[in-house]
Amino acid sequence: MFDQKSEIEATQGAETSSSEWINELLLGMRLSGLSYRRVQMAPPFGIRFDTDASCAQFHFVAQGPVLLRLGDDEQILASGDAVLLPRGGQHCLLSSPEVQSRDIEQIDSLPLCNDFSCVDECVDIPDGVPPVRLFSGCMQFDLGGMQPLMTLMPAVMHVGTLLSRYPEMLPMLEAMVREASLERAGAAGILSRLADVVAASIVRGWVECDCADIDGWIEALRDPRLGKVIAAVHREPGRDWTVAAMAAEMGCSRSVFAERFRGSLGVSPLGYVTQLRMRLATQWITERQLSIDQIAWRLGYGSQAAFSRAFKRATGKTPGGARGG
């Protein structure tokens, strides 16, 4: 009985500690809008955003679909979808893959108020061709003392992955659809504030859902040398990581690195790499619908068979079974 009680108390203590870290993160988070655009365009179109890496970019699709391209990665955003790119970067919103993109800064816009403008290129739109309506915001994203967590966030954070856990976000998205689609007084201000709240909710959802063992992450990230290794692994999960390679990133011996890593995160360095790869693989299989070959290549496996064996070992399912096929 004593052991069971101790185990329950330890679990409750860990949950409280994690909750405190989450509260610390959210209290220190500052997400302030720098510029917003309401965009209405008729296909075919392509818009390029060159967002500084120090800023986040938010996109909401009031009426779609639209193709988001970031480097070699592409995903379809449907009506009602919202995404946050926490580290900005060059990316495009396209009506179809073959369309050439134009810099959003070079497209004529109509200023409505401070930091809010409208782009409308729906002149002479053919009958029966619905326009695409978007709302985009460039934001200053500051996590305060937890800024190193930025390096661990995925390049694209999707609201769709959070709706089942946070159904209260749906009315906010529906309100954004209405405000972006109607010419109502005060729409600019309301859209801007809703975008801030939705973007902050996406970050909170990622922290609560994906930051497994956040206490260990925070402690590790507060060690600049160890944090550098973790960031590198998340940045290049498909790299041929060995304990020696990670120790070299940290600038110490393999034994010292492995001991410090396990002491902070409670798992071996290579075990952490495998866990990260399997989390990414599960997301890409179930949410992004990437092929098994694509996933195996991105995660550094020499073949589809090698990846499938690793996935089955880690999750108990085949990749096809995880997809539901």
C-alpha positions as a printed Julia matrix, in Angstrom:
325×3 Matrix{Float64}:
   0.0    0.0     0.0
   2.86   2.37    0.86
   4.5    1.77   -2.52
   1.23   2.37   -4.38
   0.64   5.59   -2.45
   4.17   6.77   -3.17
   3.72   6.02   -6.85
   0.44   8.0    -6.95
   2.04  10.94   -5.13
   5.03  10.88   -7.48
   2.72  10.88  -10.51
   0.67  13.75   -9.11
   3.85  15.65   -8.3
   5.14  15.18  -11.85
   1.84  16.38  -13.31
   1.88  19.44  -11.04
   5.47  20.18  -11.98
   4.7   19.9   -15.71
   1.65  22.13  -15.24
   3.86  24.72  -13.55
   6.28  24.67  -16.47
   3.41  25.12  -18.91
   2.07  28.03  -16.88
   5.53  29.58  -16.78
   5.81  29.24  -20.55
   2.39  30.74  -21.26
   2.81  33.57  -18.78
   6.11  34.5   -20.41
   4.8   34.18  -23.96
   4.3   37.39  -25.92
   2.59  37.17  -29.3
   2.03  40.6   -30.81
   0.85  41.33  -34.32
   3.15  43.31  -36.62
   1.0   43.27  -39.75
  -2.19  41.6   -40.96
  -3.7   41.07  -44.4
  -7.1   39.97  -45.6
  -6.59  38.4   -49.02
  -9.14  37.5   -51.68
  -7.87  35.99  -54.93
  -9.25  34.03  -57.85
  -7.39  30.97  -59.14
  -4.81  30.67  -60.52
  -2.68  32.52  -57.99
   0.51  32.17  -56.01
   1.64  34.3   -53.07
   5.11  34.19  -51.55
   5.89  35.25  -47.98
   9.44  36.01  -46.89
   8.92  36.17  -43.16
  11.96  36.89  -41.03
  13.05  33.92  -38.91
  12.59  36.04  -35.77
   8.86  36.35  -36.51
   5.97  33.9   -36.7
   3.54  33.76  -39.63
  -0.12  32.87  -39.13
  -2.48  31.86  -41.97
  -6.21  31.21  -41.77
  -8.21  29.93  -44.73
 -11.74  31.31  -44.62
 -12.57  29.82  -48.03
 -10.22  27.39  -49.73
  -8.58  25.15  -50.55
  -5.03  26.44  -50.84
  -1.66  24.69  -51.08
   0.97  25.64  -48.49
   4.54  25.04  -49.71
   7.49  25.35  -47.34
  10.72  24.13  -48.92
  10.06  20.6   -50.19
   7.04  20.16  -47.94
   3.51  20.7   -49.26
   0.14  20.41  -47.57
  -3.42  21.29  -48.5
  -5.26  23.75  -46.28
  -9.05  23.48  -46.48
 -11.68  26.03  -45.5
 -11.47  26.68  -41.77
  -7.84  25.58  -41.45
  -5.3   27.65  -39.53
  -1.54  27.2   -39.34
   1.27  28.88  -37.44
   4.84  28.95  -38.73
   6.67  29.8   -35.49
   9.99  30.53  -37.21
   8.56  32.16  -40.32
  10.75  31.57  -43.36
  10.04  31.73  -47.07
   6.85  29.89  -48.01
   4.06  30.08  -50.59
   0.28  29.83  -50.72
  -0.8   28.5   -54.11
  -4.0   27.62  -55.92
  -2.18  24.66  -57.54
   1.38  23.29  -57.51
   2.44  24.54  -60.96
   1.54  28.21  -60.38
   4.38  30.72  -60.04
   4.34  32.81  -56.87
   4.58  36.58  -56.38
   5.96  38.38  -53.36
   3.03  39.5   -51.21
   4.82  42.79  -50.59
   4.7   43.56  -54.33
   0.95  43.01  -54.68
  -1.26  46.11  -54.5
  -3.15  46.38  -51.23
  -5.6   48.77  -49.62
  -4.7   49.93  -46.08
  -7.71  49.78  -43.75
  -6.05  50.88  -40.51
  -2.72  50.64  -38.75
  -0.96  47.37  -39.69
  -4.01  45.99  -41.52
  -4.53  45.92  -45.29
  -6.64  44.17  -47.9
  -5.56  42.45  -51.09
  -8.34  41.82  -53.6
  -7.63  40.39  -57.05
 -11.04  39.04  -57.94
 -11.82  41.39  -60.83
 -13.57  39.66  -63.73
 -13.73  36.36  -61.87
 -15.52  33.72  -64.01
 -18.98  32.63  -62.98
 -18.95  29.54  -60.8
 -15.32  30.0   -59.72
 -15.32  30.74  -55.98
 -12.55  33.04  -54.73
 -10.08  31.95  -52.1
 -10.26  34.05  -48.93
  -7.3   34.15  -46.56
  -6.28  36.01  -43.47
  -2.56  36.26  -42.7
  -0.65  37.81  -39.86
   3.02  38.39  -39.2
   3.67  38.26  -35.45
   6.48  38.9   -33.04
   6.8   35.66  -31.1
   8.63  35.79  -27.77
   8.73  32.94  -25.25
  10.76  34.88  -22.72
  13.08  32.63  -20.72
  11.81  29.59  -22.63
  12.84  30.88  -26.05
  14.99  27.75  -26.72
  11.72  25.79  -27.1
  11.28  27.63  -30.41
  13.97  25.44  -31.94
  11.98  22.31  -31.05
   8.68  23.42  -32.53
   7.71  21.98  -35.92
   8.08  24.31  -38.9
   4.29  24.25  -39.39
   1.85  23.92  -36.49
  -1.66  22.97  -37.59
  -4.83  23.78  -35.66
  -6.58  20.73  -37.11
  -4.5   18.42  -34.94
  -5.86  20.1   -31.79
  -9.6   20.38  -32.39
 -10.5   17.0   -30.89
  -8.66  17.91  -27.67
  -9.7   21.57  -27.62
 -13.2   21.82  -29.15
 -13.53  25.35  -27.76
 -11.24  26.52  -30.59
 -13.91  25.74  -33.19
 -16.16  28.76  -32.38
 -13.11  31.02  -32.7
 -12.35  29.62  -36.16
 -16.01  29.96  -37.17
 -15.96  33.58  -36.0
 -12.86  34.17  -38.14
 -14.69  32.76  -41.17
 -17.56  35.2   -40.64
 -15.32  38.21  -40.05
 -13.1   37.43  -43.05
 -16.04  36.88  -45.38
 -18.23  39.87  -44.53
 -17.53  43.59  -44.85
 -18.46  44.49  -41.29
 -17.43  47.45  -39.2
 -14.53  46.62  -36.91
 -13.7   43.36  -38.74
 -10.0   44.25  -38.93
  -9.59  44.61  -35.19
 -11.66  41.53  -34.37
  -9.79  39.36  -36.88
  -6.45  40.53  -35.51
  -7.37  39.69  -31.92
  -8.88  36.32  -32.88
  -5.71  35.48  -34.79
  -3.6   36.26  -31.72
  -5.76  34.01  -29.53
  -5.85  31.12  -32.03
  -2.07  31.31  -32.55
  -1.47  31.3   -28.78
  -3.86  28.33  -28.44
  -1.9   26.42  -31.09
   1.29  26.95  -29.1
  -0.36  25.91  -25.85
  -1.79  22.8   -27.5
   1.63  21.81  -28.81
   3.18  22.25  -25.37
   0.48  20.22  -23.62
   0.2   17.47  -26.24
   3.66  17.1   -27.75
   6.09  18.21  -25.05
   6.43  14.83  -23.41
   8.48  15.04  -20.18
   8.61  18.82  -20.46
  10.46  19.13  -17.13
  13.41  17.27  -18.61
  13.27  19.35  -21.78
  13.35  22.59  -19.84
  16.24  21.49  -17.66
  18.14  20.29  -20.73
  17.45  23.48  -22.67
  18.7   25.57  -19.76
  22.07  23.86  -20.27
  23.26  25.71  -23.42
  25.47  22.85  -24.63
  22.91  20.12  -24.08
  20.15  22.31  -25.5
  22.24  22.74  -28.64
  22.27  18.96  -29.15
  18.51  18.6   -28.65
  17.82  21.42  -31.08
  20.11  19.81  -33.68
  18.32  16.45  -33.36
  14.91  18.09  -33.83
  16.2   20.14  -36.74
  17.63  17.07  -38.51
  15.79  13.96  -37.26
  16.89  12.0   -40.33
  20.61  12.54  -39.76
  22.71   9.48  -38.92
  22.86  10.27  -35.23
  25.29   8.35  -33.02
  26.27   9.01  -29.43
  29.66  10.15  -30.71
  28.06  12.63  -33.14
  25.83  14.08  -30.43
  28.72  14.27  -27.95
  30.7   16.17  -30.58
  27.84  18.67  -30.9
  28.04  19.2   -27.15
  31.85  19.27  -27.13
  32.5   16.56  -24.56
  33.23  12.85  -24.27
  30.62  10.23  -25.1
  30.4    9.01  -21.5
  29.91  12.48  -20.02
  27.35  13.37  -22.68
  25.36  10.15  -22.31
  25.26  10.48  -18.51
  24.16  14.12  -18.61
  21.57  13.43  -21.33
  19.98  10.52  -19.46
  20.1   12.43  -16.19
  18.14  15.34  -17.72
  15.68  13.51  -19.98
  15.43  10.05  -18.41
  16.19   8.27  -21.67
  19.33   7.37  -23.59
  20.4    9.67  -26.45
  19.61   7.1   -29.14
  16.36   6.21  -27.41
  15.36   9.88  -27.6
  16.16   9.99  -31.32
  14.0    6.92  -31.93
  11.1    8.34  -29.89
  11.24  11.61  -31.82
  11.32   9.81  -35.17
   8.35   7.63  -34.23
   6.31  10.63  -33.05
   7.02  12.39  -36.33
   6.26   9.24  -38.33
   2.91   8.8   -36.57
   1.96  12.42  -37.3
   2.99  12.16  -40.94
   1.12   8.87  -41.4
  -2.14   9.84  -39.69
  -2.35  13.59  -40.35
  -0.24  14.37  -43.39
  -0.87  11.19  -45.38
   2.76  10.98  -46.54
   3.82   7.77  -48.23
   5.87   5.23  -46.26
   8.78   5.72  -48.67
   8.76   9.49  -48.07
   8.68   9.05  -44.3
  11.47   6.45  -44.34
  13.67   8.77  -46.41
  12.97  11.85  -44.27
  13.78  10.0   -41.06
  17.04   8.54  -42.3
  16.08   4.91  -42.79
  17.82   3.1   -45.64
  14.66   1.41  -46.85
  10.93   1.19  -46.33
  11.44  -2.25  -44.76
  13.94  -0.9   -42.21
  11.58   1.9   -41.24
   8.59  -0.46  -41.01
  10.52  -2.77  -38.66
  11.54   0.16  -36.43
   7.98   1.52  -36.4
   6.49  -1.87  -35.49
   9.08  -2.32  -32.74
   8.3    1.09  -31.23
   4.52   1.27  -31.63
   3.35  -2.31  -31.94
   1.7   -1.46  -35.27
   2.74  -1.54  -38.88
   2.75   1.81  -40.7
  -0.24   0.62  -42.73
  -2.07  -0.33  -39.55
  -1.43   3.1   -38.06
  -2.92   4.69  -41.17
  -5.97   2.52  -40.79
  -5.33   0.63  -44.02
